[in-house]
mmCIF file of C-alpha atoms and ligand atoms in Angstrom:
data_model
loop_
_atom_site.group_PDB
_atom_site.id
_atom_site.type_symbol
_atom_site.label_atom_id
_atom_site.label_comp_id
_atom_site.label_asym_id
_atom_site.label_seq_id
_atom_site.Cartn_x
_atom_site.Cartn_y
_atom_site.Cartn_z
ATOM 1 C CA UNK A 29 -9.591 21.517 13.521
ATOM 2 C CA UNK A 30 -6.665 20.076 15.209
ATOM 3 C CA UNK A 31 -4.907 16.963 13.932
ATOM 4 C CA UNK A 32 -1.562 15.555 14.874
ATOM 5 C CA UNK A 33 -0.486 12.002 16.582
ATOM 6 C CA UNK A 34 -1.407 11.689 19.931
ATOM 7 C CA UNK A 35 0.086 13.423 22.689
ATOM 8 C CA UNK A 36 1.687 16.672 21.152
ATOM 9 C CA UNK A 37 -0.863 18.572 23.026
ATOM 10 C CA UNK A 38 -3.745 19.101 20.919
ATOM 11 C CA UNK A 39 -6.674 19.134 23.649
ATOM 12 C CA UNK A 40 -4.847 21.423 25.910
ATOM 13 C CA UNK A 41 -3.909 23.986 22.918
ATOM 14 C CA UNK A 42 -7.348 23.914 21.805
ATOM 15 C CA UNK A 43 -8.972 23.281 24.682
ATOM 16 C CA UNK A 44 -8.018 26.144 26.560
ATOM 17 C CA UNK A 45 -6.064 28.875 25.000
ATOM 18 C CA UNK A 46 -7.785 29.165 22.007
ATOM 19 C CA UNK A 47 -11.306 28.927 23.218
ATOM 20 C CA UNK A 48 -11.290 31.006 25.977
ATOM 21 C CA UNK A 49 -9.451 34.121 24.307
ATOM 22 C CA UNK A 50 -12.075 34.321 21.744
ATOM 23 C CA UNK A 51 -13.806 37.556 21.324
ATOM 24 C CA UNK A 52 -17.468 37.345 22.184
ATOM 25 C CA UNK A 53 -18.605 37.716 19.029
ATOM 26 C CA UNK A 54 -16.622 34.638 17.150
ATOM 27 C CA UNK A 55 -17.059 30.992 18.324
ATOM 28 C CA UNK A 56 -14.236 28.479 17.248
ATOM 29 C CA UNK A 57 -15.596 25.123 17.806
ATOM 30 C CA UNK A 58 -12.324 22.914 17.905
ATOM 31 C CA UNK A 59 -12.447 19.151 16.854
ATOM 32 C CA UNK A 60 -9.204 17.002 17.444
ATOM 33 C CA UNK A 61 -8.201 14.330 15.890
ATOM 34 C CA UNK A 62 -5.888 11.781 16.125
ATOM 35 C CA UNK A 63 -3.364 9.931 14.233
ATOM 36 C CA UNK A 64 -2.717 6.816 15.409
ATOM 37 C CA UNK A 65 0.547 5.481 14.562
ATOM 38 C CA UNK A 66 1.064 1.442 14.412
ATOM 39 C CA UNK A 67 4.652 -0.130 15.068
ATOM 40 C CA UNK A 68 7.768 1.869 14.786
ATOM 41 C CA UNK A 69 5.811 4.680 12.415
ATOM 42 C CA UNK A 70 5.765 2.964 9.402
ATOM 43 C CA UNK A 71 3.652 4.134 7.491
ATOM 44 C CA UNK A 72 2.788 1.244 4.760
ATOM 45 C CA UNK A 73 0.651 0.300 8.032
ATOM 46 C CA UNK A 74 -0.630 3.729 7.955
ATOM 47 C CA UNK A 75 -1.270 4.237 4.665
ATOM 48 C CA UNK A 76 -5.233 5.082 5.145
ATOM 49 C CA UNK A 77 -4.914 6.920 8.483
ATOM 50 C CA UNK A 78 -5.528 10.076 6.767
ATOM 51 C CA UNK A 79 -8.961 8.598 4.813
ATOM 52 C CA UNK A 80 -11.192 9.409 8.520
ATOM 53 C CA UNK A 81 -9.870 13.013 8.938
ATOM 54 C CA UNK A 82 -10.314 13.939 5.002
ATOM 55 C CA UNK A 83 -13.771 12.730 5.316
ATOM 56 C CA UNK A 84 -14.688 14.616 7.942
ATOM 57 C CA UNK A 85 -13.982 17.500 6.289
ATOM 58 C CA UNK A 86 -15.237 16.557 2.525
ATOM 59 C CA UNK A 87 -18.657 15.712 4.865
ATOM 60 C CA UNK A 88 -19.037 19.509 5.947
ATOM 61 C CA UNK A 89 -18.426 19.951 2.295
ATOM 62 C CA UNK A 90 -21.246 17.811 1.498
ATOM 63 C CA UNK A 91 -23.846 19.297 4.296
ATOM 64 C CA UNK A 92 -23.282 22.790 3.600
ATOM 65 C CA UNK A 93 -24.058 22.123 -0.329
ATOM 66 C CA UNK A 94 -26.680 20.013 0.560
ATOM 67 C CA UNK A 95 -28.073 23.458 2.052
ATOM 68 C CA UNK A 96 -27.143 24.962 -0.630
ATOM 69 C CA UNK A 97 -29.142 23.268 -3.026
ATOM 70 C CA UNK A 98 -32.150 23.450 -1.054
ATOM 71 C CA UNK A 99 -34.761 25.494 -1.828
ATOM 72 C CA UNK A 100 -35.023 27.428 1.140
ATOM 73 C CA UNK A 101 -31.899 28.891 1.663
ATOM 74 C CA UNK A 102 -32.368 31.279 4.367
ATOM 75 C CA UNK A 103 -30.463 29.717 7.392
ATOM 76 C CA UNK A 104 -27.691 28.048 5.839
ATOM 77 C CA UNK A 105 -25.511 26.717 8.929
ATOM 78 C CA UNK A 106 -21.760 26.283 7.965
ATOM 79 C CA UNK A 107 -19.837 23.836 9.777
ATOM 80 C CA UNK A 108 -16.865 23.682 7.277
ATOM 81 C CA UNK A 109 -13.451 23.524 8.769
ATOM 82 C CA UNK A 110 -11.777 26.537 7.956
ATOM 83 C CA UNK A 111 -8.528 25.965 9.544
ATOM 84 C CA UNK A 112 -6.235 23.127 10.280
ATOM 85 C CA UNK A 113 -3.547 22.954 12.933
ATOM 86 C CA UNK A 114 -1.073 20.230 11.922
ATOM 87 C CA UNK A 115 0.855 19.096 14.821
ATOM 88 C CA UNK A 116 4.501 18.092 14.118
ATOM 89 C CA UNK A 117 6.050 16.153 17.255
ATOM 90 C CA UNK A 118 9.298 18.297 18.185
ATOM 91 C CA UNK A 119 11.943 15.366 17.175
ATOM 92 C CA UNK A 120 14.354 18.376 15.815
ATOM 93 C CA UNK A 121 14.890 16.019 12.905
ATOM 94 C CA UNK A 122 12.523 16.674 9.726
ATOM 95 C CA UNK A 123 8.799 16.128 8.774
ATOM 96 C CA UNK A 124 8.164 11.944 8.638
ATOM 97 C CA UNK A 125 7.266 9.865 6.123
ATOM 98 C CA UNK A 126 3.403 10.407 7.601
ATOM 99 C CA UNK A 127 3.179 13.671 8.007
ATOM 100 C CA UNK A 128 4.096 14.300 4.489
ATOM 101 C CA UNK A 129 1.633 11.772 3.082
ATOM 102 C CA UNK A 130 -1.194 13.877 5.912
ATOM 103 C CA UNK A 131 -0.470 17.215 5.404
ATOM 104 C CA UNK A 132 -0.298 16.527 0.890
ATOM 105 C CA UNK A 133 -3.672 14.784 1.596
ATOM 106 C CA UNK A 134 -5.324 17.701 3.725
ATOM 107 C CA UNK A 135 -3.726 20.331 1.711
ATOM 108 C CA UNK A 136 -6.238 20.654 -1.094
ATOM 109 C CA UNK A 137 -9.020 20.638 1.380
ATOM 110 C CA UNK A 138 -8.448 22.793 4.175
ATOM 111 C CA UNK A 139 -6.230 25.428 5.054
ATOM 112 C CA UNK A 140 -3.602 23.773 6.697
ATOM 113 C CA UNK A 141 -1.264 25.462 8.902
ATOM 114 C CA UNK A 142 1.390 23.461 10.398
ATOM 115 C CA UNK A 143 2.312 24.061 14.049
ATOM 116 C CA UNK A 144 5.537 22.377 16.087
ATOM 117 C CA UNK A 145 3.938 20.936 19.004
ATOM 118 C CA UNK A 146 5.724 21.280 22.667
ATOM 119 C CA UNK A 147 8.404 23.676 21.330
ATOM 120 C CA UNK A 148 9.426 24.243 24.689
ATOM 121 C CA UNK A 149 11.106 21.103 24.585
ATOM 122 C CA UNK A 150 13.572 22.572 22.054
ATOM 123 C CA UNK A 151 16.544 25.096 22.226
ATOM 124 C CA UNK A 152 15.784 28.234 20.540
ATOM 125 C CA UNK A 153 18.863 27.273 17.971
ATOM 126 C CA UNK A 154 17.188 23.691 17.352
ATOM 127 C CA UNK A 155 13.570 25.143 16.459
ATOM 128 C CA UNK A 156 15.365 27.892 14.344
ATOM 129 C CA UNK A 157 16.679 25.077 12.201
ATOM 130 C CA UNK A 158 13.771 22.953 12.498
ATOM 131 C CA UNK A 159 11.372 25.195 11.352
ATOM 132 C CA UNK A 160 13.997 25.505 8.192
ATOM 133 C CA UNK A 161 13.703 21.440 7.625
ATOM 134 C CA UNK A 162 10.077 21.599 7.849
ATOM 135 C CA UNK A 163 9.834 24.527 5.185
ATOM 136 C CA UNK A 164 12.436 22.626 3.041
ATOM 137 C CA UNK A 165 10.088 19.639 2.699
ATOM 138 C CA UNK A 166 7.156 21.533 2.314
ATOM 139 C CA UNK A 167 8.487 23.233 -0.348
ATOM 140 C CA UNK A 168 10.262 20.221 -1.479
ATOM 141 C CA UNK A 169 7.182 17.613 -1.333
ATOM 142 C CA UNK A 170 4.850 20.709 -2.997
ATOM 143 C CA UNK A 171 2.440 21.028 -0.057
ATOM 144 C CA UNK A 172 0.396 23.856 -0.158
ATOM 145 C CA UNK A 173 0.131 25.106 3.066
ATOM 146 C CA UNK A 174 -1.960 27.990 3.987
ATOM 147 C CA UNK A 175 0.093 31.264 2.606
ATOM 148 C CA UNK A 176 -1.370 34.616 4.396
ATOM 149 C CA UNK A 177 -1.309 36.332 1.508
ATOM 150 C CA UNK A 178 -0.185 39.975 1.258
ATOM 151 C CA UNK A 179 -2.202 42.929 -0.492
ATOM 152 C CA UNK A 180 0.304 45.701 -2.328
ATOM 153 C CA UNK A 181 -2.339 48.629 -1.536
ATOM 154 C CA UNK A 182 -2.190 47.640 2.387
ATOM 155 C CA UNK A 183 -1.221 50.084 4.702
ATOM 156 C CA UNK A 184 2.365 49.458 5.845
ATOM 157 C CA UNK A 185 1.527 48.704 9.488
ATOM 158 C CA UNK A 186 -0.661 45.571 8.446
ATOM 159 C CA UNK A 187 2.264 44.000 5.756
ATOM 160 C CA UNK A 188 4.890 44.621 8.486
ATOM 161 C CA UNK A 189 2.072 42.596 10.580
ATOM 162 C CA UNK A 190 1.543 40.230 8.171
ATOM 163 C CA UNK A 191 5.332 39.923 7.262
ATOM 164 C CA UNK A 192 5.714 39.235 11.171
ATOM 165 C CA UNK A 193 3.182 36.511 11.503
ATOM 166 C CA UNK A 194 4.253 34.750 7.902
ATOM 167 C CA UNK A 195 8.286 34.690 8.993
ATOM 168 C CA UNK A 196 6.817 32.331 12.187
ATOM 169 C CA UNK A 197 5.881 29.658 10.499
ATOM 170 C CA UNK A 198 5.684 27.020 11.109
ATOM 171 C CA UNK A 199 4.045 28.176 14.461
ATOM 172 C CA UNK A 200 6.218 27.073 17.561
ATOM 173 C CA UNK A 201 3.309 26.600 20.288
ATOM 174 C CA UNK A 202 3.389 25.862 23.703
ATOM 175 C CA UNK A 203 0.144 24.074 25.631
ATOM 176 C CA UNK A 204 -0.260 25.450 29.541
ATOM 177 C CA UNK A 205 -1.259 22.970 31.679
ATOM 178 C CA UNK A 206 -1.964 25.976 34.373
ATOM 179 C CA UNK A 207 -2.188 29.577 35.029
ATOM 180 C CA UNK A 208 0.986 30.218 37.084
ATOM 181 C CA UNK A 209 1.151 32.971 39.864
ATOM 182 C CA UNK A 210 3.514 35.016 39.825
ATOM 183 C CA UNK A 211 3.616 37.012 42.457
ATOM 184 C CA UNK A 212 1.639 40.548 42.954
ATOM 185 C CA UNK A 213 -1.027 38.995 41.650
ATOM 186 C CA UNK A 214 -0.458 38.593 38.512
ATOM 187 C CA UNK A 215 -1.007 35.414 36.758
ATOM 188 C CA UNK A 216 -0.068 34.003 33.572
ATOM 189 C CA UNK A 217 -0.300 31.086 31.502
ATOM 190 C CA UNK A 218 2.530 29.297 30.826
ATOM 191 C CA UNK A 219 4.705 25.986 31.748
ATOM 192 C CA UNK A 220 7.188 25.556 35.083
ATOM 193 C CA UNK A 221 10.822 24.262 34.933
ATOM 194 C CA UNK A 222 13.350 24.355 37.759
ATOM 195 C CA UNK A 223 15.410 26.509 35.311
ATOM 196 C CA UNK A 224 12.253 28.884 34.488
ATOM 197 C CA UNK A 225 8.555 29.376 33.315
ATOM 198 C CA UNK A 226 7.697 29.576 29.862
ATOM 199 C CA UNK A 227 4.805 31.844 28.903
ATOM 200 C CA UNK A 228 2.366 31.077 26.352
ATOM 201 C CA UNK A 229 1.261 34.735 25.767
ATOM 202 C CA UNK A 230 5.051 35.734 25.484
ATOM 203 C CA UNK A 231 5.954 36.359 22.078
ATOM 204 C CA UNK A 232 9.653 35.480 23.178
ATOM 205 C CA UNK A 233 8.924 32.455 24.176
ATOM 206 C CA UNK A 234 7.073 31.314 21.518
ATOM 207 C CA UNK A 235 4.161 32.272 18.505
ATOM 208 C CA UNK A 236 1.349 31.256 19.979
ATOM 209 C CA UNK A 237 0.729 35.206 20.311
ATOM 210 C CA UNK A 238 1.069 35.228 16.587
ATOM 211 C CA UNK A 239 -0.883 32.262 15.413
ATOM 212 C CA UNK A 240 -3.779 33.305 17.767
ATOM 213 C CA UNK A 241 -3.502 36.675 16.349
ATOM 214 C CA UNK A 242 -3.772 35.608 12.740
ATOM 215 C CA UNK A 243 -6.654 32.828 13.705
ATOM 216 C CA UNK A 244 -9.121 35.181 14.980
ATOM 217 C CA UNK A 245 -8.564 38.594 14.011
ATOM 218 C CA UNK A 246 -5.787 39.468 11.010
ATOM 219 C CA UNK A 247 -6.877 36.689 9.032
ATOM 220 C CA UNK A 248 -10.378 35.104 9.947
ATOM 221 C CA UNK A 249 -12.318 36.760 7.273
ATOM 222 C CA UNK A 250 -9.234 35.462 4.817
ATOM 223 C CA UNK A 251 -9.197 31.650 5.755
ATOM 224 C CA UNK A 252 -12.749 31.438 5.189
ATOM 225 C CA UNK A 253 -13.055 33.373 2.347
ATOM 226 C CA UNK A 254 -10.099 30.934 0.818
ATOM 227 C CA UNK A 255 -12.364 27.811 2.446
ATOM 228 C CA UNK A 256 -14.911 28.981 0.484
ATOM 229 C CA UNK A 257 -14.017 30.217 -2.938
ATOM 230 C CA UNK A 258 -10.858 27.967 -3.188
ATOM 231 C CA UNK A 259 -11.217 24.894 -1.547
ATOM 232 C CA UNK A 260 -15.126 24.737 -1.267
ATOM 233 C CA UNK A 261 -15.486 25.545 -4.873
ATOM 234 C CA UNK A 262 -12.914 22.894 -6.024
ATOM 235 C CA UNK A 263 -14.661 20.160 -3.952
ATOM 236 C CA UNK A 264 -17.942 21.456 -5.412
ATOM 237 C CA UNK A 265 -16.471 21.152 -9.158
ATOM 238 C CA UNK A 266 -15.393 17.878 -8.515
ATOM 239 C CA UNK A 267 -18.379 16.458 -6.740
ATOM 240 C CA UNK A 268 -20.890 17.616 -9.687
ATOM 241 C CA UNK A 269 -18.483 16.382 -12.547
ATOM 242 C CA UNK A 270 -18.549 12.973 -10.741
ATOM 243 C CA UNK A 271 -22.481 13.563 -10.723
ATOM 244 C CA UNK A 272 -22.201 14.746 -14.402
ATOM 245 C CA UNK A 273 -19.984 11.872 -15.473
ATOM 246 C CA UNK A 274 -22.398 9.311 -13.303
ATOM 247 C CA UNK A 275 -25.349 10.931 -14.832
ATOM 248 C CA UNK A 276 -23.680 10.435 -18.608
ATOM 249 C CA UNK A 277 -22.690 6.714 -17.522
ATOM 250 C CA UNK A 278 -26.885 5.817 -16.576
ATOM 251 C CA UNK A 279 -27.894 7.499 -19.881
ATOM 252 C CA UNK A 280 -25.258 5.706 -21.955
ATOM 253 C CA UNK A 281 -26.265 2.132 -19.692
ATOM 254 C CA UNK A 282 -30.100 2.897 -20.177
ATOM 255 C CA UNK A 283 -29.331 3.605 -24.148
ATOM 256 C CA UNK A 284 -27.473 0.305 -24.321
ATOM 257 C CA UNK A 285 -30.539 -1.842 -22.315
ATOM 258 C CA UNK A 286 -33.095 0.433 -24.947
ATOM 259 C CA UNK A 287 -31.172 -0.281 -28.654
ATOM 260 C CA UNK A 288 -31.086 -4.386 -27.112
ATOM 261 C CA UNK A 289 -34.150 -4.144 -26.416
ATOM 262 C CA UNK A 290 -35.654 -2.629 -29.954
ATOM 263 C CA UNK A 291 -32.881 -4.838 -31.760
ATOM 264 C CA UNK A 292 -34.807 -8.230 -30.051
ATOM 265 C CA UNK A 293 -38.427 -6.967 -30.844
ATOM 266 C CA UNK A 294 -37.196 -6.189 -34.631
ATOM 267 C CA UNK A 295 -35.579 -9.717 -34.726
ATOM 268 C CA UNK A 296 -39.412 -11.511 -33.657
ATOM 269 C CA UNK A 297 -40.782 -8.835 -36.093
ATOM 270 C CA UNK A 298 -39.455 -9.536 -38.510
ATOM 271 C CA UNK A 299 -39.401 -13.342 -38.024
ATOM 272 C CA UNK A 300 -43.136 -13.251 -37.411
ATOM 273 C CA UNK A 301 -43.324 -11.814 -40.954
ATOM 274 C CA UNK A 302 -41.280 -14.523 -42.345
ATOM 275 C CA UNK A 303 -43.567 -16.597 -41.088
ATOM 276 C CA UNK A 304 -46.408 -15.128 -42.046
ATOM 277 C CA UNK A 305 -44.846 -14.423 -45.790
ATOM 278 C CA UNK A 306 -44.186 -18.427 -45.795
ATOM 279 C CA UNK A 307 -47.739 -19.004 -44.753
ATOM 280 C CA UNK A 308 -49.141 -16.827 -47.159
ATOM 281 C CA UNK A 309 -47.138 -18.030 -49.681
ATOM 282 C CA UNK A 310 -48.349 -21.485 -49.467
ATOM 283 C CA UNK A 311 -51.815 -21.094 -49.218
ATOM 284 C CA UNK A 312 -51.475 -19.312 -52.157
ATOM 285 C CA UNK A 313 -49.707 -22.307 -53.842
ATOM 286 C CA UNK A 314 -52.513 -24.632 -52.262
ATOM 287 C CA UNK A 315 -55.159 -22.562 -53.998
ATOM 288 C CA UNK A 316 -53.359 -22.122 -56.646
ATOM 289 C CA UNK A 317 -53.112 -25.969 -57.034
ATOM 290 C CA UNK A 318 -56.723 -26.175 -56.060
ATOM 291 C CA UNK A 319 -58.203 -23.775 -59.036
ATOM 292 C CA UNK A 320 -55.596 -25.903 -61.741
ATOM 293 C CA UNK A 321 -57.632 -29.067 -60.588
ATOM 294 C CA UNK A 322 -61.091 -28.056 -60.883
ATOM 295 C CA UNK A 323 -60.801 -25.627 -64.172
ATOM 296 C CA UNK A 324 -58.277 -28.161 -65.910
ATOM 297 C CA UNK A 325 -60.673 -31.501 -65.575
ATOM 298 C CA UNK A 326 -63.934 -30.633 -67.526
ATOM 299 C CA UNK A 327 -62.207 -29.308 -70.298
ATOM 300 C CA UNK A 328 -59.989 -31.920 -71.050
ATOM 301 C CA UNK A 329 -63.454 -34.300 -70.729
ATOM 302 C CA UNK A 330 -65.216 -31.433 -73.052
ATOM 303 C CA UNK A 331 -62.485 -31.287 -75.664
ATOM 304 C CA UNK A 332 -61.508 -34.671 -76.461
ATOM 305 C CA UNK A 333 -64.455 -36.529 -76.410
HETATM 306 N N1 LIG B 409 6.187 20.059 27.591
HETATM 307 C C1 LIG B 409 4.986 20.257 27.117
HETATM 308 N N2 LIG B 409 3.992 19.417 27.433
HETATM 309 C C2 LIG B 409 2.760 19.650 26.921
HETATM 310 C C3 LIG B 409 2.493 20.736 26.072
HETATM 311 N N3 LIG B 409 1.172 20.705 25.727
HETATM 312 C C4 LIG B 409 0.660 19.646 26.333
HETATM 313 N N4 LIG B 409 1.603 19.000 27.077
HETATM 314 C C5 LIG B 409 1.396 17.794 27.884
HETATM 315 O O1 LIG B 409 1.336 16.678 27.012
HETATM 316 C C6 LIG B 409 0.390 15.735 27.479
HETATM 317 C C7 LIG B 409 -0.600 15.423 26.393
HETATM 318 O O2 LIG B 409 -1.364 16.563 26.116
HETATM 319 P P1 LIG B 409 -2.788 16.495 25.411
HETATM 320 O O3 LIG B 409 -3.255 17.884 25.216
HETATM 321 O O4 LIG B 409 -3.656 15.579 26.151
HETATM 322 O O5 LIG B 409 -2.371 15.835 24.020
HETATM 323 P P2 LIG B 409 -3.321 15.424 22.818
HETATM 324 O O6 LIG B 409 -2.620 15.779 21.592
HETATM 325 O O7 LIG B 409 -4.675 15.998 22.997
HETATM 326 O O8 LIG B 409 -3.356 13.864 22.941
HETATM 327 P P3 LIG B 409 -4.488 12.843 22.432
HETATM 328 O O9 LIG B 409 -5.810 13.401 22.833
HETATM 329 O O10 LIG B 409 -4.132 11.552 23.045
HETATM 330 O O11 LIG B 409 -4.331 12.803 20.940
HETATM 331 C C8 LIG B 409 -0.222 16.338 28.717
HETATM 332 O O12 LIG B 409 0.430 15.801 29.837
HETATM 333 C C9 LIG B 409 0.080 17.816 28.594
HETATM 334 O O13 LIG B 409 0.193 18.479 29.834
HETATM 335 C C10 LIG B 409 3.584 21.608 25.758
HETATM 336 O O14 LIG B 409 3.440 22.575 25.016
HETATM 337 N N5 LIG B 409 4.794 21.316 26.304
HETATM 338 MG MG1 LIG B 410 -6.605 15.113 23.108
#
C-alpha cells in the first residue's frame, strides 16, 4: 500500500517501477491512497483523515479471519497489506504535525516503512540531514516503524546486506516519468534536468535500488511473516476480546431482564397467595360463625326451659 498526501508521486512509484520489476512468480497489487489535507495543514481539521486508510487495512484483517473461521479452509485468499510506503513531502524541514498522528496510527497495523518522496528535489547534504530529523521524531514520537531485523547466525554477506538497506532509511525515492535514451541504445529510467538525469535504478542517486531490493526479495517472506504473527495476531486478540467482552455484556443484560422477570412473577405469587390466605381465612371465620349459630340455639332452648 502506498499512502502519502497527494502529489509526492505515489501512482508513478507504484505504478510503474515497482510493478513491472516484479519477478514472475510474486504479484504486488499496489493500492494508493490519499491524504487530503484541508487549509494550511492543520491538522485539528484533519484529525480523522487517517480513520479511511486504517480501515482498509483492519477490513483485510477482518476477511482473511472471516476465512479463517470457516469451515472449509482450503483456499484461504489473503489480501492483507503487508507493507506500507509512507510518503513524506521533501520540505527538508521535519515530519508534520499529520504525518506523526498517520504514521503512530498505521504503525500497529501494518508494516510501515517511511519513504521521502521526490528526493531529487533535494541536495544530497539536505536529505542527509533530513533523513536524521525524520529518525529523530520517529524515535522521539515512539513510532514503530518497520525494523528489518537482523539474525546473529546469518552469513556475513546478508547482515552487511541488511546493514546496507537498514542505514537507508528512510528510503529517498525517485518516481520516472520516462525511460530516457541514452545513447547506444541503452535506456534507463530516470528523471531529466538541464544540469543532468537522475536514475532511478542508480544506487547513487538514490535507494530505490535498496527499498525494491528489500520489498521483494531480502525481506518479503519477513514482512509477511511480521503481518501475520505480529500485527495480524494482535488485531485478532483484540477483535475476539471485544467479542468476548460483548458476549459477557448480553449474558450479564439477559441475566438482568431474567432475575426482573422471576422477581415480578414471585411478587403476583406471592400476592395471589395473600389473597387466597385472606379468602380462606374468612370463609373459615364465616363457617366458623355459621356452626356457633346453629349448635349454640337448641341448647340454650333445651337447657333452660
Ligand atoms: N521531481 C519529481 N517529480 C515527480 C516524482 N515522482 C512523481 N513526480 C511528478 O509528480 C506529479 C504527481 O505524481 P503522481 O504519481 O501522480 O502523484 P500521486 O502521489 O499519485 O498523486 P495523487 O494521486 O494525486 O495522490 C507528476 O507530475 C509526476 O511526474 C519524483 O520523484 N520527482
Ligand atoms: Mg495517484
Amino acid at each position: 500500500m502506498v499512502v502519502g498526501e497527494s502529489g509526492l508521486g505515489k501512482s508513478t512509484l507504484a505504478g510503474k517501477e515497482l510493478t513491472t520489476d516484479t519477478p514472475s512468480t510474486v504479484e504486488i497489487q499496489a493500492i494508493s491512497a490519499d491524504i487530503e489535507e484541508n487549509g494550511f495543514g492543520d491538522f485539528i481539521n484533519n484529525e480523522e483523515c487517517w480513520s479511511p486508510i486504517l480501515e482498509n487495512i483492519e477490513a483485510r484483517f477482518d476477511a482473511f479471519l472471516d476465512q479463517e473461521n470457516r469451515v472449509n479452509r482450503k483456499r484461504i485468499v489473503d489480501t492483507r497489506v503487508h507493507a506500507c510506503l509512507y510518503f513524506i513531502a521533501p520540505t527538508g524541514h521535519a515530519l508534520k504535525p499529520i504525518d506523526v498522528e498517520f504514521m503512530k496510527k498505521l504503525a500497529g497495523r501494518v508494516n510501515l516503512i517511511p519513504v521521502i518522496a521526490k528526493s531529487d528535489t533535494m541536495t544530497e547534504e539536505e536529505l542527509k540531514n533530513f533523513k536524521q530529523r525524520i529518525l529523530n521524531d520517529i524515535s522521539a514520537h515512539k513510532i514503530n516503524i518497520y525494523q528489518p531485523p537482523t539474525y546473529e547466525n546469518d552469513d556475513p554477506e546478508t547482515i552487511q546486506e541488511n546493514k546496507e538497506i537498514v542505514s537507508r532509511i528512510p528510503f529517498a525515492v525517485v518516481g520516472a516519468d520516462r525511460d530516457i535514451d541514452v545513447g547506444a541504445g541503452r535506456k534507463i529510467r530516470g528523471r531529466k534536468y538541464p544540469w543532468g538525469i537522475i536514475e532511478v535504478d542508480n544506487e547513487d542517486h538514490c535507494d530505490f535500488v535498496k527499498l525494491r531490493q528489500m520489498l521483494i526479495r531480502t525481506h518479503m517472506e519477513e514482512l509477511k511473516e511480521f503481518t501475520n504473527e505480529v500485527l495480524y495476531e494482535s488485531y485478532r486478540t483484540k477483535k475476539l476480546a471485544e467479542l468476548g467482552a460483548k458476549m459477557a455484556k448480553m449474558e450479564a443484560e439477559m441475566k438482568a431482564v431474567f432475575d426482573a422477570k422471576v422477581a415480578e412473577k414471585e411478587a403476583k405469587l406471592r400476592q395471589v397467595e395473600e389473597e387466597l390466605l385472606a379468602r380462606h381465612r374468612e370463609m373459615k371465620e364465616q363457617l366458623a360463625a355459621k356452626n356457633k349459630a346453629k349448635t349454640a340455639v337448641p341448647a340454650k332452648k333445651g337447657f333452660f326451659k
